Amino acid sequence: MPQNTSAVAQQWIDIAPDLRGYLAHPADDRPHPIVLVFIEIFGINPHFQKIAVRLAEAGFTALVPDIYHGHVFDYSDSSNAIAHLRTLDDEQVMREAAFSLEFIRGQSCASEAVGALGFCMGGRYAFLANAALGSRLRASVAFYGGGIAPEHDTVGRKPLLNRVPEMQAPLLLQYGSADQSIQPAEHARIVEALSSAHKRYSLEVYPGVNHAFFCDERPNYDPDAAAQGWQRTLDFFHRHLGD
């Protein structure tokens, strides 16, 4: 059932016969820019529902496609969450992202402007969506996206730098300098690929901040970096998607 406040409407919705998502949007009759949100390895939990609501409060229509198909893991259960991550197929996730965009762009709450936002695993998918979804995206933001350009990915994912030439939308990448899973050398490989391909991007590094610094339900949460990263994200989307 929809959960409505005076400012935001939020609910689970059916996107396709085998795909659902969490939707939040301003509770008015106007269309708003779309932000497609890609999850961490733990599934659509209350943290990601809250992210969708925060985007709606900022004037966006947020849709979180359930690429985990109902699987949700506790933050303490990283081993099973990573095991489920290994079952994902990049092409299938991008197909489900495309289904999600086709669905939401047909709703009265959505305008034609689309951005992508992702965290951790989802940051990698927000990076990939910039290439795979082509001209449909106007902006993409990735928080500590792992697996974009590793020398060796511990979960067997393919690096994505070969997709950089396909990118069309401006990109914002955000990392913590103390993130041991995404080393400075990986930042450098990403920068080299984007600059060599003449892409528009920004890369922000927060000193002394670790992986997952945005999530206030995890030990690495850093309120200052999270606030700065969120404001940069909203500013970036308002600039490229409109109000």
Coordinates of N, CA and C in Angstrom, one line a residue:
M1 N 0.8 -1.2 0.0 CA 0.0 0.0 0.0 C 0.9 1.2 0.0
P2 N 0.4 2.3 -0.7 CA 1.2 3.5 -0.7 C 1.3 4.1 0.7
Q3 N 2.5 4.7 1.0 CA 2.7 5.4 2.3 C 2.9 6.8 2.0
N4 N 1.9 7.6 2.2 CA 2.0 9.0 1.8 C 2.1 10.0 3.0
T5 N 3.0 11.0 2.9 CA 3.0 12.1 3.8 C 2.5 13.3 3.0
S6 N 2.6 14.4 3.7 CA 2.1 15.7 3.0 C 3.1 16.0 1.8
A7 N 4.3 15.5 1.9 CA 5.4 15.9 0.9 C 5.7 14.8 0.0
V8 N 5.7 13.5 0.4 CA 6.2 12.4 -0.4 C 5.2 11.2 -0.4
A9 N 5.1 10.6 -1.6 CA 4.4 9.4 -1.8 C 5.4 8.3 -2.0
Q10 N 5.3 7.1 -1.3 CA 6.2 6.0 -1.4 C 5.5 4.7 -1.4
Q11 N 6.0 3.7 -2.2 CA 5.3 2.4 -2.2 C 6.2 1.5 -3.1
W12 N 5.9 0.2 -2.8 CA 6.5 -0.9 -3.7 C 5.6 -0.9 -4.9
I13 N 6.2 -1.1 -6.1 CA 5.4 -1.2 -7.3 C 6.0 -2.3 -8.2
D14 N 5.1 -2.8 -9.0 CA 5.5 -3.9 -10.0 C 5.9 -3.2 -11.3
I15 N 7.2 -3.4 -11.6 CA 7.7 -2.8 -12.9 C 7.5 -3.7 -14.0
A16 N 7.7 -5.0 -13.9 CA 7.5 -6.1 -14.9 C 7.0 -7.3 -14.1
P17 N 6.5 -8.4 -14.9 CA 6.0 -9.5 -14.2 C 7.0 -10.1 -13.2
D18 N 8.3 -10.0 -13.4 CA 9.3 -10.6 -12.5 C 10.2 -9.6 -11.9
L19 N 9.8 -8.3 -11.8 CA 10.6 -7.3 -11.3 C 9.7 -6.3 -10.6
R20 N 10.1 -5.9 -9.3 CA 9.4 -4.9 -8.6 C 10.5 -3.8 -8.2
G21 N 10.0 -2.8 -7.6 CA 10.9 -1.7 -7.2 C 10.2 -0.9 -6.1
Y22 N 11.1 0.0 -5.5 CA 10.6 0.9 -4.5 C 10.6 2.3 -5.1
L23 N 9.4 2.9 -5.0 CA 9.2 4.2 -5.7 C 8.9 5.3 -4.6
A24 N 9.5 6.4 -4.8 CA 9.2 7.6 -3.9 C 9.2 8.8 -4.8
H25 N 8.2 9.7 -4.6 CA 8.2 10.9 -5.4 C 7.4 12.0 -4.7
P26 N 7.6 13.3 -5.0 CA 6.9 14.3 -4.4 C 5.4 14.1 -4.6
A27 N 4.6 14.4 -3.5 CA 3.2 14.1 -3.5 C 2.4 15.3 -4.1
D28 N 2.7 15.5 -5.4 CA 1.9 16.5 -6.1 C 1.5 16.0 -7.5
D29 N 1.0 16.8 -8.3 CA 0.5 16.3 -9.6 C 1.5 16.7 -10.7
R30 N 2.7 17.1 -10.4 CA 3.7 17.5 -11.4 C 4.7 16.4 -11.7
P31 N 5.2 16.3 -12.9 CA 6.3 15.4 -13.2 C 7.6 15.9 -12.7
H32 N 8.5 15.0 -12.2 CA 9.7 15.4 -11.6 C 10.9 14.6 -12.3
P33 N 12.1 15.1 -12.3 CA 13.2 14.3 -12.8 C 13.4 13.0 -12.1
I34 N 13.8 12.0 -12.9 CA 13.9 10.6 -12.4 C 15.3 10.4 -11.9
V35 N 15.5 9.7 -10.8 CA 16.7 9.1 -10.3 C 16.6 7.6 -10.1
L36 N 17.3 6.9 -10.9 CA 17.3 5.4 -10.8 C 18.4 5.0 -9.8
V37 N 18.0 4.3 -8.8 CA 18.9 4.1 -7.7 C 19.4 2.6 -7.7
F38 N 20.7 2.4 -7.7 CA 21.2 1.0 -7.6 C 21.7 0.7 -6.2
I39 N 21.3 -0.5 -5.7 CA 21.5 -0.8 -4.3 C 23.0 -1.3 -4.0
E40 N 23.3 -1.4 -2.7 CA 24.5 -2.1 -2.3 C 24.2 -3.6 -2.3
I41 N 25.2 -4.4 -1.8 CA 25.1 -5.9 -1.9 C 24.0 -6.4 -1.0
F42 N 23.4 -5.6 -0.2 CA 22.5 -6.1 0.9 C 21.0 -6.1 0.5
G43 N 20.7 -5.6 -0.7 CA 19.3 -5.6 -1.1 C 18.6 -4.3 -0.8
I44 N 17.3 -4.2 -1.1 CA 16.5 -3.0 -0.8 C 16.0 -3.1 0.7
N45 N 16.8 -2.5 1.5 CA 16.5 -2.5 2.9 C 16.0 -1.1 3.3
P46 N 15.7 -0.9 4.6 CA 15.1 0.4 5.0 C 16.1 1.6 4.6
H47 N 17.4 1.3 4.6 CA 18.3 2.4 4.3 C 18.0 2.9 2.8
F48 N 17.8 2.0 1.9 CA 17.6 2.4 0.5 C 16.2 3.0 0.3
Q49 N 15.2 2.5 1.1 CA 13.9 3.1 1.1 C 14.1 4.6 1.5
K50 N 14.9 4.8 2.6 CA 15.1 6.2 3.1 C 15.8 7.0 2.0
I51 N 16.8 6.5 1.3 CA 17.4 7.2 0.2 C 16.4 7.7 -0.8
A52 N 15.5 6.8 -1.2 CA 14.5 7.1 -2.2 C 13.6 8.3 -1.6
V53 N 13.2 8.2 -0.4 CA 12.4 9.3 0.2 C 13.2 10.6 0.2
R54 N 14.5 10.6 0.6 CA 15.3 11.8 0.6 C 15.4 12.4 -0.8
L55 N 15.5 11.6 -1.8 CA 15.5 12.1 -3.2 C 14.2 12.8 -3.5
A56 N 13.1 12.1 -3.1 CA 11.7 12.7 -3.3 C 11.6 14.0 -2.6
E57 N 12.1 14.1 -1.4 CA 12.0 15.3 -0.6 C 12.8 16.5 -1.3
A58 N 13.8 16.1 -2.1 CA 14.6 17.1 -2.8 C 14.0 17.4 -4.2
G59 N 12.9 16.8 -4.5 CA 12.2 17.1 -5.8 C 12.4 16.1 -6.9
F60 N 12.8 14.9 -6.6 CA 13.0 13.9 -7.7 C 12.0 12.8 -7.5
T61 N 11.8 12.1 -8.6 CA 11.1 10.8 -8.6 C 12.2 9.7 -8.5
A62 N 12.2 9.0 -7.4 CA 13.3 8.0 -7.2 C 12.7 6.6 -7.4
L63 N 13.3 5.7 -8.1 CA 12.9 4.3 -8.3 C 14.1 3.5 -8.0
V64 N 14.0 2.5 -7.1 CA 15.0 1.6 -6.8 C 14.6 0.2 -7.3
P65 N 15.1 -0.2 -8.4 CA 14.7 -1.6 -8.9 C 15.3 -2.7 -8.1
D66 N 14.5 -3.7 -7.8 CA 14.9 -4.8 -6.9 C 15.7 -5.8 -7.8
I67 N 16.9 -5.5 -8.1 CA 17.8 -6.4 -8.8 C 18.1 -7.6 -8.0
Y68 N 17.8 -7.7 -6.7 CA 18.0 -8.8 -5.9 C 16.8 -9.7 -5.8
H69 N 15.7 -9.3 -6.3 CA 14.4 -10.0 -6.4 C 14.0 -10.6 -5.1
G70 N 13.9 -9.7 -4.1 CA 13.4 -10.0 -2.8 C 14.4 -10.4 -1.8
H71 N 15.6 -10.7 -2.2 CA 16.7 -11.1 -1.2 C 17.2 -9.8 -0.5
V72 N 17.2 -9.9 0.8 CA 17.7 -8.8 1.7 C 18.6 -9.5 2.7
F73 N 19.8 -8.9 3.0 CA 20.7 -9.4 3.9 C 21.1 -8.4 5.0
D74 N 21.3 -8.8 6.2 CA 21.7 -8.0 7.3 C 23.1 -7.4 7.0
Y75 N 23.4 -6.3 7.5 CA 24.8 -5.7 7.3 C 25.8 -6.6 7.9
S76 N 25.5 -7.4 8.9 CA 26.4 -8.3 9.5 C 26.6 -9.6 8.7
D77 N 25.8 -9.8 7.6 CA 25.9 -11.0 6.9 C 26.5 -10.8 5.5
S78 N 27.7 -10.2 5.5 CA 28.4 -9.9 4.3 C 28.7 -11.1 3.4
S79 N 29.0 -12.2 4.1 CA 29.4 -13.4 3.3 C 28.3 -13.9 2.4
N80 N 27.0 -14.0 2.9 CA 25.9 -14.4 2.1 C 25.6 -13.3 1.1
A81 N 25.7 -12.0 1.5 CA 25.4 -10.9 0.5 C 26.4 -11.0 -0.7
I82 N 27.7 -11.2 -0.4 CA 28.7 -11.3 -1.5 C 28.4 -12.6 -2.3
A83 N 28.0 -13.6 -1.7 CA 27.7 -14.8 -2.5 C 26.5 -14.6 -3.4
H84 N 25.5 -13.8 -3.0 CA 24.4 -13.4 -3.9 C 24.9 -12.5 -5.0
L85 N 25.8 -11.6 -4.7 CA 26.4 -10.7 -5.7 C 27.0 -11.5 -6.8
R86 N 27.6 -12.6 -6.5 CA 28.3 -13.4 -7.5 C 27.3 -13.9 -8.5
T87 N 26.0 -14.0 -8.2 CA 25.0 -14.6 -9.1 C 24.5 -13.6 -10.1
L88 N 24.9 -12.3 -9.9 CA 24.3 -11.3 -10.8 C 25.1 -11.3 -12.1
D89 N 24.3 -10.9 -13.2 CA 24.9 -10.8 -14.5 C 24.7 -9.3 -15.0
D90 N 25.8 -8.7 -15.4 CA 25.7 -7.3 -15.7 C 24.7 -7.0 -16.8
E91 N 24.6 -7.8 -17.8 CA 23.7 -7.6 -18.9 C 22.2 -7.7 -18.4
Q92 N 22.0 -8.6 -17.5 CA 20.6 -8.8 -17.0 C 20.2 -7.6 -16.1
V93 N 21.2 -7.1 -15.3 CA 20.9 -5.9 -14.5 C 20.6 -4.7 -15.3
M94 N 21.4 -4.5 -16.4 CA 21.1 -3.4 -17.3 C 19.8 -3.5 -18.0
R95 N 19.4 -4.8 -18.4 CA 18.1 -5.0 -18.9 C 17.0 -4.6 -18.0
E96 N 17.2 -4.9 -16.7 CA 16.2 -4.6 -15.7 C 16.2 -3.1 -15.4
A97 N 17.3 -2.4 -15.5 CA 17.4 -1.0 -15.4 C 16.6 -0.3 -16.6
A98 N 16.8 -0.9 -17.8 CA 16.0 -0.4 -18.9 C 14.5 -0.6 -18.8
F99 N 14.1 -1.7 -18.3 CA 12.7 -2.0 -18.0 C 12.2 -0.9 -17.0
S100 N 13.0 -0.6 -16.0 CA 12.6 0.3 -15.0 C 12.4 1.7 -15.6
L101 N 13.3 2.1 -16.4 CA 13.2 3.4 -17.1 C 11.9 3.5 -18.0
E102 N 11.7 2.4 -18.7 CA 10.5 2.4 -19.6 C 9.2 2.5 -18.7
F103 N 9.2 1.8 -17.6 CA 8.0 1.9 -16.7 C 7.9 3.3 -16.1
I104 N 8.9 3.8 -15.5 CA 8.7 5.0 -14.8 C 8.5 6.2 -15.7
R105 N 9.0 6.2 -16.9 CA 8.8 7.4 -17.8 C 7.4 7.4 -18.3
G106 N 6.6 6.4 -18.0 CA 5.2 6.4 -18.4 C 4.3 6.8 -17.3
Q107 N 4.9 7.2 -16.1 CA 4.1 7.6 -15.0 C 4.0 9.1 -14.9
S108 N 2.9 9.6 -14.3 CA 2.6 11.0 -14.3 C 3.6 11.7 -13.4
C109 N 4.2 11.0 -12.4 CA 5.2 11.7 -11.5 C 6.5 11.9 -12.1
A110 N 6.8 11.4 -13.4 CA 8.1 11.4 -13.9 C 8.2 12.3 -15.2
S111 N 9.3 13.0 -15.3 CA 9.6 13.8 -16.5 C 10.5 13.0 -17.4
E112 N 11.1 13.6 -18.4 CA 11.9 12.9 -19.3 C 13.4 12.9 -18.9
A113 N 13.7 13.7 -17.9 CA 15.1 13.7 -17.4 C 15.4 12.6 -16.5
V114 N 16.6 11.9 -16.7 CA 16.9 10.7 -16.0 C 18.3 10.8 -15.5
G115 N 18.6 10.4 -14.2 CA 19.9 10.2 -13.7 C 20.0 8.9 -13.0
A116 N 21.2 8.5 -12.8 CA 21.5 7.2 -12.1 C 22.4 7.5 -10.8
L117 N 22.0 6.8 -9.8 CA 22.8 6.9 -8.5 C 23.0 5.5 -7.9
G118 N 24.3 5.2 -7.5 CA 24.5 3.9 -6.9 C 25.6 4.0 -5.8
F119 N 25.5 3.0 -5.0 CA 26.4 2.9 -3.8 C 27.1 1.5 -3.8
C120 N 28.4 1.5 -3.6 CA 29.2 0.2 -3.6 C 28.9 -0.6 -4.8
M121 N 28.4 -1.8 -4.8 CA 28.0 -2.5 -6.0 C 27.2 -1.7 -6.9
G122 N 26.2 -0.9 -6.3 CA 25.4 0.0 -7.1 C 26.1 1.1 -7.8
G123 N 27.3 1.5 -7.2 CA 28.1 2.6 -7.8 C 28.7 2.1 -9.1
R124 N 29.1 0.8 -9.1 CA 29.6 0.2 -10.3 C 28.5 0.2 -11.4
Y125 N 27.2 -0.2 -10.9 CA 26.1 -0.2 -11.9 C 25.7 1.2 -12.4
A126 N 25.9 2.2 -11.5 CA 25.6 3.6 -12.0 C 26.6 4.0 -13.1
F127 N 27.9 3.5 -12.9 CA 28.9 3.8 -13.9 C 28.6 3.0 -15.2
L128 N 28.3 1.8 -15.1 CA 27.9 1.0 -16.2 C 26.7 1.5 -17.0
A129 N 25.7 2.0 -16.2 CA 24.5 2.5 -16.8 C 24.8 3.7 -17.7
N130 N 25.8 4.5 -17.3 CA 26.1 5.6 -18.1 C 26.5 5.2 -19.5
A131 N 27.1 4.0 -19.7 CA 27.4 3.5 -21.0 C 26.2 2.7 -21.6
A132 N 25.7 1.8 -20.8 CA 24.7 0.8 -21.4 C 23.4 1.5 -21.7
L133 N 23.0 2.5 -20.9 CA 21.7 3.2 -21.2 C 21.8 4.4 -22.1
G134 N 23.1 4.7 -22.5 CA 23.3 5.7 -23.5 C 22.7 7.0 -23.3
S135 N 22.0 7.5 -24.4 CA 21.4 8.8 -24.4 C 20.2 9.0 -23.4
R136 N 19.8 7.9 -22.8 CA 18.6 8.0 -21.9 C 19.0 8.7 -20.5
L137 N 20.3 8.7 -20.2 CA 20.8 9.3 -19.0 C 21.3 10.7 -19.2
R138 N 21.1 11.6 -18.3 CA 21.7 12.9 -18.3 C 22.7 13.1 -17.3
A139 N 22.8 12.2 -16.3 CA 23.8 12.4 -15.2 C 23.9 11.0 -14.5
S140 N 25.1 10.8 -13.9 CA 25.3 9.5 -13.2 C 26.2 9.8 -12.0
V141 N 25.9 9.3 -10.8 CA 26.7 9.5 -9.6 C 26.9 8.1 -9.0
A142 N 28.2 7.9 -8.6 CA 28.6 6.7 -8.0 C 29.4 6.9 -6.7
F143 N 28.8 6.4 -5.6 CA 29.5 6.4 -4.3 C 30.3 5.1 -4.1
Y144 N 31.6 5.3 -3.9 CA 32.5 4.2 -3.7 C 32.2 2.9 -4.5
G145 N 32.1 3.1 -5.8 CA 31.7 2.0 -6.7 C 32.9 1.1 -6.8
G146 N 32.8 -0.1 -6.3 CA 33.8 -1.1 -6.4 C 33.7 -2.0 -7.6
G147 N 34.8 -2.5 -8.2 CA 34.8 -3.3 -9.4 C 34.7 -2.6 -10.7
I148 N 35.0 -1.3 -10.7 CA 35.0 -0.5 -11.9 C 36.3 -0.7 -12.7
A149 N 37.5 -0.7 -11.9 CA 38.8 -0.8 -12.6 C 39.8 -1.5 -11.7
P150 N 39.4 -2.6 -11.1 CA 40.4 -3.3 -10.3 C 41.4 -4.1 -11.1
E151 N 42.6 -4.3 -10.5 CA 43.6 -5.2 -11.2 C 43.1 -6.6 -11.1
H152 N 42.4 -7.0 -10.0 CA 41.8 -8.3 -9.8 C 40.6 -8.1 -8.9
D153 N 39.4 -8.5 -9.5 CA 38.2 -8.3 -8.7 C 38.0 -9.6 -7.9
T154 N 37.9 -9.5 -6.6 CA 37.8 -10.7 -5.7 C 36.5 -11.5 -5.9
V155 N 35.5 -10.8 -6.5 CA 34.2 -11.6 -6.7 C 34.0 -11.9 -8.2
G156 N 35.0 -11.7 -9.0 CA 35.0 -12.1 -10.4 C 34.3 -11.2 -11.4
R157 N 34.0 -10.0 -11.0 CA 33.4 -9.1 -12.0 C 34.4 -8.6 -13.0
K158 N 33.8 -8.2 -14.2 CA 34.6 -7.7 -15.3 C 34.9 -6.2 -15.0
P159 N 36.1 -5.7 -15.2 CA 36.3 -4.3 -15.2 C 35.5 -3.6 -16.3
L160 N 35.2 -2.3 -16.1 CA 34.3 -1.6 -16.9 C 34.9 -0.5 -17.8
L161 N 36.2 -0.4 -17.7 CA 36.9 0.7 -18.5 C 36.7 0.6 -20.0
N162 N 36.5 -0.6 -20.5 CA 36.3 -0.7 -21.9 C 34.9 -0.1 -22.4
R163 N 34.0 0.2 -21.4 CA 32.7 0.8 -21.7 C 32.8 2.3 -21.7
V164 N 33.9 2.9 -21.3 CA 34.0 4.4 -21.1 C 33.7 5.1 -22.5
P165 N 34.2 4.6 -23.6 CA 33.9 5.3 -24.9 C 32.4 5.5 -25.2
E166 N 31.5 4.6 -24.6 CA 30.1 4.7 -24.8 C 29.4 5.7 -24.0
M167 N 30.1 6.2 -22.9 CA 29.4 7.1 -22.0 C 29.1 8.5 -22.7
Q168 N 27.9 9.0 -22.3 CA 27.4 10.3 -22.8 C 27.1 11.3 -21.8
A169 N 26.8 10.8 -20.5 CA 26.3 11.8 -19.5 C 27.5 12.2 -18.6
P170 N 27.4 13.3 -18.0 CA 28.4 13.7 -16.9 C 28.3 12.7 -15.8
L171 N 29.5 12.6 -15.2 CA 29.7 11.5 -14.1 C 30.3 12.1 -12.9
L172 N 29.8 11.8 -11.7 CA 30.4 12.2 -10.5 C 30.7 10.9 -9.7
L173 N 32.0 10.8 -9.3 CA 32.5 9.7 -8.6 C 33.0 10.2 -7.2
Q174 N 32.6 9.4 -6.1 CA 32.9 9.8 -4.8 C 33.5 8.7 -4.0
Y175 N 34.7 8.9 -3.4 CA 35.4 7.9 -2.7 C 35.9 8.4 -1.3
G176 N 36.2 7.4 -0.4 CA 37.0 7.7 0.8 C 38.4 7.3 0.6
S177 N 39.3 8.2 1.1 CA 40.8 7.9 0.9 C 41.2 6.7 1.7
A178 N 40.5 6.3 2.8 CA 40.9 5.2 3.6 C 40.2 3.9 3.2
D179 N 39.5 3.9 2.0 CA 38.8 2.7 1.5 C 39.8 1.7 1.0
Q180 N 40.1 0.6 1.8 CA 41.1 -0.4 1.4 C 40.6 -1.2 0.2
S181 N 39.4 -1.2 -0.1 CA 38.9 -2.1 -1.2 C 39.0 -1.3 -2.6
I182 N 39.2 0.0 -2.5 CA 39.3 0.8 -3.8 C 40.5 1.7 -3.6
Q183 N 41.7 1.2 -4.0 CA 42.9 1.9 -3.8 C 43.1 3.1 -4.7
P184 N 44.0 4.1 -4.4 CA 44.2 5.2 -5.2 C 44.6 4.8 -6.7
A185 N 45.3 3.7 -6.8 CA 45.7 3.3 -8.2 C 44.5 3.0 -9.0
E186 N 43.4 2.6 -8.4 CA 42.2 2.3 -9.2 C 41.6 3.7 -9.6
H187 N 41.6 4.7 -8.7 CA 41.1 6.0 -9.0 C 41.9 6.5 -10.3
A188 N 43.2 6.3 -10.2 CA 44.0 6.8 -11.3 C 43.7 6.1 -12.7
R189 N 43.4 4.8 -12.6 CA 43.0 4.1 -13.9 C 41.7 4.6 -14.4
I190 N 40.8 4.9 -13.5 CA 39.5 5.5 -14.0 C 39.7 6.9 -14.6
V191 N 40.4 7.7 -13.9 CA 40.7 9.1 -14.4 C 41.4 9.0 -15.7
E192 N 42.4 8.1 -15.9 CA 43.1 8.1 -17.2 C 42.1 7.7 -18.3
A193 N 41.2 6.7 -18.0 CA 40.3 6.2 -19.1 C 39.3 7.3 -19.4
L194 N 38.8 8.0 -18.4 CA 37.8 9.0 -18.7 C 38.4 10.2 -19.4
S195 N 39.5 10.7 -18.9 CA 40.2 11.8 -19.5 C 40.6 11.5 -21.0
S196 N 41.2 10.3 -21.2 CA 41.6 9.9 -22.5 C 40.5 9.9 -23.5
A197 N 39.3 9.5 -23.0 CA 38.1 9.4 -23.8 C 37.4 10.8 -23.9
H198 N 37.9 11.8 -23.3 CA 37.3 13.2 -23.3 C 35.9 13.2 -22.7
K199 N 35.7 12.5 -21.6 CA 34.4 12.5 -20.9 C 34.4 13.5 -19.9
R200 N 33.2 14.0 -19.6 CA 33.0 15.0 -18.5 C 32.7 14.3 -17.2
Y201 N 33.6 14.5 -16.2 CA 33.5 13.8 -14.9 C 34.1 14.7 -13.8
S202 N 33.7 14.3 -12.6 CA 34.4 14.9 -11.4 C 34.7 13.7 -10.5
L203 N 35.8 13.7 -9.8 CA 36.1 12.7 -8.8 C 36.5 13.4 -7.5
E204 N 35.7 13.0 -6.5 CA 35.8 13.6 -5.1 C 36.4 12.5 -4.2
V205 N 37.4 12.9 -3.4 CA 38.0 12.0 -2.4 C 37.9 12.7 -1.1
Y206 N 37.3 12.0 -0.1 CA 37.1 12.5 1.2 C 38.3 12.0 2.1
P207 N 39.1 12.8 2.6 CA 40.3 12.4 3.4 C 39.9 11.6 4.7
G208 N 40.7 10.5 4.9 CA 40.5 9.7 6.1 C 39.2 8.9 6.2
V209 N 38.4 8.9 5.1 CA 37.1 8.3 5.2 C 37.1 6.9 4.5
N210 N 36.4 6.0 5.1 CA 36.4 4.6 4.7 C 35.3 4.2 3.7
H211 N 35.3 3.0 3.3 CA 34.2 2.5 2.4 C 32.8 2.6 3.2
A212 N 31.8 2.8 2.4 CA 30.4 2.8 3.0 C 30.2 4.0 3.9
F213 N 30.9 5.1 3.7 CA 30.8 6.2 4.6 C 29.5 6.9 4.6
F214 N 28.6 6.6 3.6 CA 27.4 7.3 3.5 C 26.3 6.7 4.3
C215 N 26.4 5.4 4.6 CA 25.3 4.6 5.3 C 25.4 4.8 6.8
D216 N 24.4 5.4 7.3 CA 24.3 5.7 8.8 C 24.0 4.4 9.6
E217 N 23.8 3.3 9.0 CA 23.6 2.0 9.7 C 24.8 1.1 9.7
R218 N 25.9 1.6 9.2 CA 27.2 0.8 9.1 C 28.3 1.5 9.9
P219 N 29.3 0.7 10.4 CA 30.3 1.3 11.3 C 31.1 2.4 10.6
N220 N 31.3 2.4 9.3 CA 32.2 3.3 8.7 C 31.5 4.7 8.4
Y221 N 30.2 4.8 8.8 CA 29.5 6.0 8.6 C 30.3 7.3 9.0
D222 N 30.4 8.2 8.2 CA 31.0 9.5 8.5 C 30.0 10.6 8.2
P223 N 29.5 11.2 9.2 CA 28.4 12.2 9.0 C 28.8 13.4 8.1
D224 N 30.0 13.9 8.3 CA 30.5 15.0 7.5 C 30.6 14.7 6.1
A225 N 31.3 13.6 5.8 CA 31.5 13.2 4.4 C 30.2 12.8 3.8
A226 N 29.3 12.1 4.5 CA 28.0 11.8 4.0 C 27.2 13.0 3.6
A227 N 27.2 14.0 4.5 CA 26.5 15.3 4.2 C 27.0 16.0 3.0
Q228 N 28.4 16.1 2.9 CA 29.0 16.7 1.8 C 28.7 15.9 0.5
G229 N 28.8 14.6 0.5 CA 28.5 13.8 -0.6 C 27.1 13.9 -1.1
W230 N 26.2 13.9 -0.2 CA 24.7 14.1 -0.5 C 24.5 15.4 -1.2
Q231 N 25.0 16.5 -0.6 CA 24.8 17.8 -1.2 C 25.4 17.9 -2.6
R232 N 26.6 17.3 -2.7 CA 27.2 17.3 -4.1 C 26.3 16.6 -5.1
T233 N 25.7 15.5 -4.6 CA 24.9 14.7 -5.4 C 23.6 15.4 -5.9
L234 N 23.0 16.1 -4.9 CA 21.8 16.9 -5.2 C 22.1 18.0 -6.1
D235 N 23.2 18.7 -5.9 CA 23.6 19.8 -6.7 C 23.8 19.3 -8.2
F236 N 24.5 18.2 -8.3 CA 24.8 17.6 -9.6 C 23.6 17.3 -10.3
F237 N 22.6 16.6 -9.7 CA 21.4 16.2 -10.3 C 20.5 17.5 -10.7
H238 N 20.5 18.4 -9.8 CA 19.7 19.6 -10.1 C 20.3 20.4 -11.3
R239 N 21.6 20.4 -11.4 CA 22.3 21.0 -12.5 C 22.0 20.3 -13.8
H240 N 22.0 19.0 -13.8 CA 21.9 18.3 -15.1 C 20.6 17.7 -15.4
L241 N 19.7 17.6 -14.4 CA 18.3 17.1 -14.6 C 17.3 18.2 -14.5
G242 N 17.6 19.3 -13.9 CA 16.6 20.3 -13.7 C 15.9 20.1 -12.4
D243 N 14.9 21.0 -12.1 CA 14.2 21.0 -10.8 C 12.9 20.3 -11.0

